[in-house]
Coordinates of C-alpha atoms and ligand atoms in Angstrom, one line a residue:
X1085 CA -13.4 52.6 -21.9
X1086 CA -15.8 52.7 -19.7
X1087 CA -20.0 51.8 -20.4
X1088 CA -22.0 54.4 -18.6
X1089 CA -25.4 54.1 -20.4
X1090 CA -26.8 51.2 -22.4
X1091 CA -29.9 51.6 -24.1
X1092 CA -31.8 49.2 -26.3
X1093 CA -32.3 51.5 -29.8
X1094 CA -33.8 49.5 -32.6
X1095 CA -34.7 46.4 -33.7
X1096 CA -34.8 45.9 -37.8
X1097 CA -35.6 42.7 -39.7
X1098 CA -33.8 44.0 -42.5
X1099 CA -30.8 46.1 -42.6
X1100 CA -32.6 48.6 -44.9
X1101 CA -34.4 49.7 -41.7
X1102 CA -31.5 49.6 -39.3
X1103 CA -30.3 53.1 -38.0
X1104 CA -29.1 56.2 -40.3
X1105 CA -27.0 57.3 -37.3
X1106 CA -23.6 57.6 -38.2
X1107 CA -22.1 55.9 -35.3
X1108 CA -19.6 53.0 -34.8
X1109 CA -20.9 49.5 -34.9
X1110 CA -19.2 46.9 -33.1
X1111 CA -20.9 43.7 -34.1
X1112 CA -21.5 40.6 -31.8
X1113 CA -21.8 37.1 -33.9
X1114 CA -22.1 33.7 -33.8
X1115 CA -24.2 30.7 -33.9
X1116 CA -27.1 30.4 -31.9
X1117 CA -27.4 29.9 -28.1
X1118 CA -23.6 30.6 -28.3
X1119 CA -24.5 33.3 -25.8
X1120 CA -24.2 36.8 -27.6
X1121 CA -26.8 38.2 -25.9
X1122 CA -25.8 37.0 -22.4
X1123 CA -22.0 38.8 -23.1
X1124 CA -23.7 42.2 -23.9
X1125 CA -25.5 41.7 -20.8
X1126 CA -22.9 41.1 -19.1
X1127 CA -20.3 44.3 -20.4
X1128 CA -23.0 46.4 -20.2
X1129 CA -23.4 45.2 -16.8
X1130 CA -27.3 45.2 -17.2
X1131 CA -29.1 41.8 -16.8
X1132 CA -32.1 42.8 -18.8
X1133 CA -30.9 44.5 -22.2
X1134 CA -30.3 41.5 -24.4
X1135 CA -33.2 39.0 -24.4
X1136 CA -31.4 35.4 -22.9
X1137 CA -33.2 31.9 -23.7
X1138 CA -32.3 28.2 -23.0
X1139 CA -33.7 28.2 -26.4
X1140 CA -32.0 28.5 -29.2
X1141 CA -32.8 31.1 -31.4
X1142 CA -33.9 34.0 -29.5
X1143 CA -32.7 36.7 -31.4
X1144 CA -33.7 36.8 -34.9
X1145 CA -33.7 40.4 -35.3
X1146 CA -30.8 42.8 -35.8
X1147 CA -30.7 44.5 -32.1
X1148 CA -28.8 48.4 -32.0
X1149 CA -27.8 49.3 -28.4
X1150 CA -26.7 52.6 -28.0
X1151 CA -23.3 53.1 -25.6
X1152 CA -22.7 56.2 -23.8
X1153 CA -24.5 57.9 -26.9
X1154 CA -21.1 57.5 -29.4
X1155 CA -21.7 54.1 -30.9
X1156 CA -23.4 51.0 -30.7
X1157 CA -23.5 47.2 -29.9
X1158 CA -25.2 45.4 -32.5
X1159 CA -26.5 41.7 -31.3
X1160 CA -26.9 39.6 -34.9
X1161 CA -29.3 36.4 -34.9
X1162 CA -27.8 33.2 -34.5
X1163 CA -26.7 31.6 -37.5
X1164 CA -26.5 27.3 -38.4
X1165 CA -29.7 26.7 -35.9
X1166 CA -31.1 23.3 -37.3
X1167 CA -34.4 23.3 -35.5
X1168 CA -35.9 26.1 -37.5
X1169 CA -37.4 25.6 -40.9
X1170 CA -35.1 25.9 -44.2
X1171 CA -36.7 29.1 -45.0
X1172 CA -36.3 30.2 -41.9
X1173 CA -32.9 29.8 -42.4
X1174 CA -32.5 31.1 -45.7
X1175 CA -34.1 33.9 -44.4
X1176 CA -31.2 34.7 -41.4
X1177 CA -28.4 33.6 -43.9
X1178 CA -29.5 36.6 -46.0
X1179 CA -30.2 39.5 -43.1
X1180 CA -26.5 38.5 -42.4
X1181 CA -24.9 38.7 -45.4
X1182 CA -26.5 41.9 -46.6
X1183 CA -26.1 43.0 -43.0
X1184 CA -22.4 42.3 -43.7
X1185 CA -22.3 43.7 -47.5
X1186 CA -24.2 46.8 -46.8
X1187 CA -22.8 48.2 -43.1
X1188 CA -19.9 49.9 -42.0
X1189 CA -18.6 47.7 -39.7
X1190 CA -15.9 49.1 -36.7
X1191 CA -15.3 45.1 -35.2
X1192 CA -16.7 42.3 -35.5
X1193 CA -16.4 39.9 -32.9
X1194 CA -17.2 36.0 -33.6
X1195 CA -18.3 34.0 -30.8
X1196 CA -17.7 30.0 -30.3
X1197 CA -18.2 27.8 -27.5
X1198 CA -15.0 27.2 -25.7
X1199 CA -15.8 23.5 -25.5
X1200 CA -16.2 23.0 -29.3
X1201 CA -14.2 21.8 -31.8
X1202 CA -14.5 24.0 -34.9
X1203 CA -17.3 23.7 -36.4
X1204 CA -17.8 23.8 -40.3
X1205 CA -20.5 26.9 -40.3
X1206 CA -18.1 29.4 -38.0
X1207 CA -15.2 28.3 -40.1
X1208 CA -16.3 29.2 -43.5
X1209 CA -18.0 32.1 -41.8
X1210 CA -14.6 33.5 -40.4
X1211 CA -12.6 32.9 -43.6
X1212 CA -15.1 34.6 -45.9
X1213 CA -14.9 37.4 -42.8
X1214 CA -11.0 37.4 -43.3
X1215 CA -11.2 37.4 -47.1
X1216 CA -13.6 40.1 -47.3
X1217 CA -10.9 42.5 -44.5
X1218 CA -13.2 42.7 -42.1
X1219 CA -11.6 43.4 -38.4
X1220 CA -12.7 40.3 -35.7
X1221 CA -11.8 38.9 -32.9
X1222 CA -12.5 35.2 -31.8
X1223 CA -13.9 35.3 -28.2
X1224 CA -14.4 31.6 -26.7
X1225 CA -17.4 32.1 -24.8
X1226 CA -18.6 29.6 -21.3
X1227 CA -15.3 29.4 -20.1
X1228 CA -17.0 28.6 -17.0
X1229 CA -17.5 25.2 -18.1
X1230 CA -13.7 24.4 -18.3
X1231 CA -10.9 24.1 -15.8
X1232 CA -8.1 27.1 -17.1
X1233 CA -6.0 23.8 -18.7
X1234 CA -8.7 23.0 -21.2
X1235 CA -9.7 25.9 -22.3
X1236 CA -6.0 27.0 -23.3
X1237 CA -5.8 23.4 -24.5
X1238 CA -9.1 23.9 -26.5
X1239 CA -8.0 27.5 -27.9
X1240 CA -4.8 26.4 -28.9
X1241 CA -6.7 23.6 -30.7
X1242 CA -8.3 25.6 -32.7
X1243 CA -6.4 28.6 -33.9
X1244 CA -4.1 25.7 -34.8
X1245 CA -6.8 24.7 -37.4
X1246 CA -8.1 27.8 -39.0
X1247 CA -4.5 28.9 -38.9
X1248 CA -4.3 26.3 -41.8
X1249 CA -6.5 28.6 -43.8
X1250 CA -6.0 32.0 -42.4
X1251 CA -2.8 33.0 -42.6
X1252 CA -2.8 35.5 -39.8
X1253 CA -2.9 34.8 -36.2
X1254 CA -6.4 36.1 -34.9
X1255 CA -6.8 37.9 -31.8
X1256 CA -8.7 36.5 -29.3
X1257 CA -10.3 36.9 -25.6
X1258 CA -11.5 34.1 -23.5
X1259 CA -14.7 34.9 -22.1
X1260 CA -17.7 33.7 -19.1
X1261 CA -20.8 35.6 -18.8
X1262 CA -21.7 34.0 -15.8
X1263 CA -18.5 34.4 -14.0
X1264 CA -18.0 38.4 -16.0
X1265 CA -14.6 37.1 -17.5
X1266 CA -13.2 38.7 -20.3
X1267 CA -14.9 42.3 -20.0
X1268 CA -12.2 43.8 -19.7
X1269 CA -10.2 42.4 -22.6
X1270 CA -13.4 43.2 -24.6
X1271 CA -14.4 46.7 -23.5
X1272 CA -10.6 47.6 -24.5
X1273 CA -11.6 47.4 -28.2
X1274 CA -14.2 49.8 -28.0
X1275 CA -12.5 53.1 -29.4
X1276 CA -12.0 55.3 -31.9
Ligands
GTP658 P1 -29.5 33.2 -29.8 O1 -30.2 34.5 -29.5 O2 -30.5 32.1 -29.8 O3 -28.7 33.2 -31.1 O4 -28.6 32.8 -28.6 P2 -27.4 33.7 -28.0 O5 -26.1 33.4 -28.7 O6 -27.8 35.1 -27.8 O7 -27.2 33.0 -26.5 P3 -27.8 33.5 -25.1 O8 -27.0 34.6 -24.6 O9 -29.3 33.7 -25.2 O10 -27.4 32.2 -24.2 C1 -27.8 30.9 -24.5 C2 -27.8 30.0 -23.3 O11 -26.4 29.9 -22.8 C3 -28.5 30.6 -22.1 O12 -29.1 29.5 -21.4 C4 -27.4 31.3 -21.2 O13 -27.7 31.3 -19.9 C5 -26.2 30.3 -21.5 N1 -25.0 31.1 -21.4 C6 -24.6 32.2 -22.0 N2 -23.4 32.6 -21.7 C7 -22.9 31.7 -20.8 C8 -21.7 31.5 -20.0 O14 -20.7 32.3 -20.1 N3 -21.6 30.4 -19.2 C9 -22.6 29.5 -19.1 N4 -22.4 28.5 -18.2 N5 -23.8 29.6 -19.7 C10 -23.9 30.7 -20.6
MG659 MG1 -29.4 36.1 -28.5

Protein backbone atom coordinates (compact mmCIF):
# COMPACT_ATOMS: atom_id res chain seq x y z
CA UNK A 1 0.00 0.00 0.00
CA UNK A 2 1.17 2.95 -0.84
CA UNK A 3 -0.31 6.73 0.67
CA UNK A 4 -0.44 9.07 -2.19
CA UNK A 5 -2.83 11.84 -0.89
CA UNK A 6 -3.68 12.63 2.69
CA UNK A 7 -6.17 15.04 3.41
CA UNK A 8 -7.61 16.29 6.71
CA UNK A 9 -11.71 15.59 6.16
CA UNK A 10 -13.66 16.30 9.29
CA UNK A 11 -13.55 16.92 12.60
CA UNK A 12 -16.83 15.80 14.81
CA UNK A 13 -17.28 16.18 18.63
CA UNK A 14 -19.73 13.53 18.50
CA UNK A 15 -19.89 10.57 16.32
CA UNK A 16 -23.39 11.51 15.19
CA UNK A 17 -21.68 14.10 13.01
CA UNK A 18 -18.80 12.04 11.79
CA UNK A 19 -18.83 11.22 7.99
CA UNK A 20 -21.75 9.29 6.10
CA UNK A 21 -19.15 8.06 3.58
CA UNK A 22 -19.03 4.54 3.36
CA UNK A 23 -15.37 4.13 3.55
CA UNK A 24 -12.99 1.96 5.70
CA UNK A 25 -11.92 3.36 9.00
CA UNK A 26 -8.75 2.35 10.37
CA UNK A 27 -8.73 3.82 13.94
CA UNK A 28 -5.62 5.22 15.78
CA UNK A 29 -5.90 5.04 19.84
CA UNK A 30 -4.45 5.41 22.88
CA UNK A 31 -3.80 7.50 25.78
CA UNK A 32 -2.87 10.92 25.49
CA UNK A 33 0.56 12.35 24.39
CA UNK A 34 1.10 8.69 23.48
CA UNK A 35 1.89 10.14 20.04
CA UNK A 36 -1.12 9.22 17.67
CA UNK A 37 -1.02 12.17 15.87
CA UNK A 38 2.77 12.23 15.38
CA UNK A 39 2.46 8.36 13.77
CA UNK A 40 -0.21 9.59 11.17
CA UNK A 41 2.19 12.24 10.42
CA UNK A 42 4.70 10.34 10.05
CA UNK A 43 2.86 7.35 7.47
CA UNK A 44 1.39 9.88 5.73
CA UNK A 45 4.72 11.36 5.44
CA UNK A 46 3.23 14.88 5.99
CA UNK A 47 4.50 16.88 9.06
CA UNK A 48 1.48 19.15 9.22
CA UNK A 49 -1.78 16.88 9.09
CA UNK A 50 -2.22 15.79 12.67
CA UNK A 51 -1.96 18.67 15.16
CA UNK A 52 1.46 17.52 17.60
CA UNK A 53 1.75 19.10 21.28
CA UNK A 54 4.18 18.58 24.18
CA UNK A 55 0.96 19.01 25.80
CA UNK A 56 -1.14 16.48 26.60
CA UNK A 57 -4.36 16.47 25.24
CA UNK A 58 -4.33 17.98 21.89
CA UNK A 59 -6.75 16.14 20.14
CA UNK A 60 -10.04 16.03 21.67
CA UNK A 61 -11.99 15.82 18.56
CA UNK A 62 -12.61 12.79 16.43
CA UNK A 63 -10.16 13.73 13.26
CA UNK A 64 -11.25 11.72 9.58
CA UNK A 65 -8.27 11.83 7.13
CA UNK A 66 -8.99 10.77 3.88
CA UNK A 67 -6.28 8.28 2.02
CA UNK A 68 -5.84 8.12 -1.58
CA UNK A 69 -9.78 8.78 -1.58
CA UNK A 70 -10.70 4.85 -0.49
CA UNK A 71 -10.75 5.13 3.30
CA UNK A 72 -9.70 6.91 6.10
CA UNK A 73 -7.41 7.38 9.24
CA UNK A 74 -9.28 8.32 12.13
CA UNK A 75 -7.03 10.07 15.01
CA UNK A 76 -9.37 9.40 18.51
CA UNK A 77 -8.69 11.86 21.60
CA UNK A 78 -6.50 10.66 24.17
CA UNK A 79 -8.06 8.81 26.76
CA UNK A 80 -6.82 8.51 30.97
CA UNK A 81 -5.33 12.32 30.79
CA UNK A 82 -5.49 13.34 34.62
CA UNK A 83 -4.93 17.10 34.09
CA UNK A 84 -8.23 17.77 32.60
CA UNK A 85 -11.44 18.24 34.69
CA UNK A 86 -13.63 14.98 35.59
CA UNK A 87 -16.23 16.21 33.19
CA UNK A 88 -13.97 16.69 30.82
CA UNK A 89 -13.18 13.26 31.12
CA UNK A 90 -16.45 11.85 31.27
CA UNK A 91 -17.03 13.66 28.41
CA UNK A 92 -13.95 11.84 26.12
CA UNK A 93 -14.84 8.37 27.91
CA UNK A 94 -18.21 8.67 26.22
CA UNK A 95 -17.24 10.14 22.46
CA UNK A 96 -15.15 6.86 22.68
CA UNK A 97 -17.33 4.39 23.59
CA UNK A 98 -20.18 5.41 21.39
CA UNK A 99 -17.51 6.05 18.83
CA UNK A 100 -16.74 2.35 19.40
CA UNK A 101 -20.59 1.11 19.74
CA UNK A 102 -21.90 2.99 16.82
CA UNK A 103 -18.87 2.72 13.81
CA UNK A 104 -17.83 0.21 11.60
CA UNK A 105 -14.54 -0.24 12.43
CA UNK A 106 -11.86 -1.94 9.68
CA UNK A 107 -8.65 -1.95 12.60
CA UNK A 108 -8.11 -0.55 15.37
CA UNK A 109 -4.71 0.03 16.31
CA UNK A 110 -3.91 0.76 20.26
CA UNK A 111 -0.88 2.74 20.99
CA UNK A 112 1.39 2.40 24.25
CA UNK A 113 4.59 3.85 25.10
CA UNK A 114 7.33 1.37 24.63
CA UNK A 115 8.92 2.40 27.89
CA UNK A 116 5.80 1.63 30.03
CA UNK A 117 4.71 -0.96 31.93
CA UNK A 118 1.06 -1.70 31.38
CA UNK A 119 -0.97 0.50 32.55
CA UNK A 120 -4.42 -0.22 34.09
CA UNK A 121 -6.55 2.20 31.59
CA UNK A 122 -4.96 0.51 28.18
CA UNK A 123 -5.43 -2.80 29.78
CA UNK A 124 -9.10 -2.81 30.48
CA UNK A 125 -9.36 -0.82 27.35
CA UNK A 126 -7.87 -3.66 25.13
CA UNK A 127 -9.76 -6.54 26.86
CA UNK A 128 -13.15 -4.88 26.53
CA UNK A 129 -11.64 -4.33 22.74
CA UNK A 130 -10.96 -8.10 22.52
CA UNK A 131 -14.25 -9.04 24.15
CA UNK A 132 -16.32 -6.99 22.12
CA UNK A 133 -14.20 -8.77 18.43
CA UNK A 134 -12.87 -5.86 17.51
CA UNK A 135 -9.60 -6.40 15.08
CA UNK A 136 -6.23 -4.37 16.88
CA UNK A 137 -3.01 -4.37 16.81
CA UNK A 138 -0.63 -3.17 19.75
CA UNK A 139 2.01 -0.73 18.30
CA UNK A 140 4.73 0.31 20.95
CA UNK A 141 5.26 3.76 20.09
CA UNK A 142 9.03 6.00 20.90
CA UNK A 143 11.01 3.27 20.24
CA UNK A 144 13.57 5.84 19.82
CA UNK A 145 13.98 6.15 23.37
CA UNK A 146 15.29 2.46 23.84
CA UNK A 147 18.32 0.59 22.71
CA UNK A 148 16.73 -2.60 20.32
CA UNK A 149 17.34 -4.98 23.77
CA UNK A 150 14.82 -3.11 25.88
CA UNK A 151 12.33 -2.58 23.79
CA UNK A 152 12.06 -6.45 22.84
CA UNK A 153 12.67 -6.88 26.63
CA UNK A 154 9.76 -4.37 27.31
CA UNK A 155 7.38 -5.99 24.54
CA UNK A 156 7.86 -9.28 25.71
CA UNK A 157 6.99 -7.89 29.18
CA UNK A 158 3.95 -7.04 28.34
CA UNK A 159 2.26 -9.34 26.00
CA UNK A 160 3.43 -11.72 28.79
CA UNK A 161 0.84 -9.88 30.98
CA UNK A 162 -2.33 -9.19 29.03
CA UNK A 163 -1.66 -12.66 27.66
CA UNK A 164 -2.90 -13.65 31.20
CA UNK A 165 -6.21 -12.19 30.26
CA UNK A 166 -6.44 -12.46 26.50
CA UNK A 167 -6.09 -15.60 25.38
CA UNK A 168 -4.79 -14.78 21.96
CA UNK A 169 -1.48 -13.61 21.05
CA UNK A 170 -1.93 -10.00 19.69
CA UNK A 171 -0.21 -8.73 16.76
CA UNK A 172 2.03 -6.05 17.20
CA UNK A 173 4.54 -3.48 15.37
CA UNK A 174 7.21 -1.56 17.12
CA UNK A 175 7.13 1.89 16.12
CA UNK A 176 9.42 5.65 16.16
CA UNK A 177 7.89 8.64 14.70
CA UNK A 178 10.87 10.45 14.92
CA UNK A 179 13.18 7.98 13.50
CA UNK A 180 9.85 6.65 10.67
CA UNK A 181 10.08 3.10 12.13
CA UNK A 182 7.45 0.83 11.75
CA UNK A 183 5.65 2.36 8.61
CA UNK A 184 6.01 -0.12 6.81
CA UNK A 185 4.72 -2.84 9.12
CA UNK A 186 1.79 -0.41 9.54
CA UNK A 187 0.94 0.65 6.08
CA UNK A 188 0.78 -3.33 5.31
CA UNK A 189 -2.58 -3.46 7.17
CA UNK A 190 -4.27 -0.98 5.18
CA UNK A 191 -6.36 -3.13 2.63
CA UNK A 192 -9.29 -4.51 1.70
P1 LIG B 1 -3.00 13.75 22.35
O1 LIG B 1 -3.51 14.37 21.08
O2 LIG B 1 -2.77 14.70 23.46
O3 LIG B 1 -3.80 12.57 22.77
O4 LIG B 1 -1.48 13.21 22.05
P2 LIG B 1 -0.99 12.23 20.89
O5 LIG B 1 -1.12 10.81 21.32
O6 LIG B 1 -1.59 12.60 19.58
O7 LIG B 1 0.59 12.55 20.89
P3 LIG B 1 1.41 13.51 19.89
O8 LIG B 1 1.59 12.86 18.57
O9 LIG B 1 0.84 14.87 19.92
O10 LIG B 1 2.85 13.48 20.60
C1 LIG B 1 3.04 13.83 21.95
C2 LIG B 1 4.50 14.16 22.23
O11 LIG B 1 5.32 13.00 22.04
C3 LIG B 1 5.08 15.23 21.28
O12 LIG B 1 5.98 16.02 22.02
C4 LIG B 1 5.81 14.41 20.22
O13 LIG B 1 6.86 15.11 19.61
C5 LIG B 1 6.33 13.24 21.06
N1 LIG B 1 6.48 12.01 20.23
C6 LIG B 1 5.56 11.43 19.47
N2 LIG B 1 6.04 10.34 18.84
C7 LIG B 1 7.33 10.23 19.23
C8 LIG B 1 8.40 9.30 18.90
O14 LIG B 1 8.26 8.32 18.16
N3 LIG B 1 9.59 9.51 19.53
C9 LIG B 1 9.81 10.54 20.40
N4 LIG B 1 11.01 10.65 20.95
N5 LIG B 1 8.84 11.45 20.69
C10 LIG B 1 7.62 11.29 20.12
MG1 LIG C 1 -3.14 13.93 19.15
Amino acid sequence: MQIKTATFYKSSSKTKECPTLDFPEFVFIGRSNVGKSSLINMITNNKKLAKISGKPGKTLLINHYLINKEFFLIDLPGYGYSKISKKEQKKIDFLISDFFDNRKIRLLFILVDIRHEVQNIDYNFIKNISKNGINFIIIFTKADKLKTSAQNEKVKNYLNFINSEIKFEPKFIISSSKLKLGKKEILKHFFF
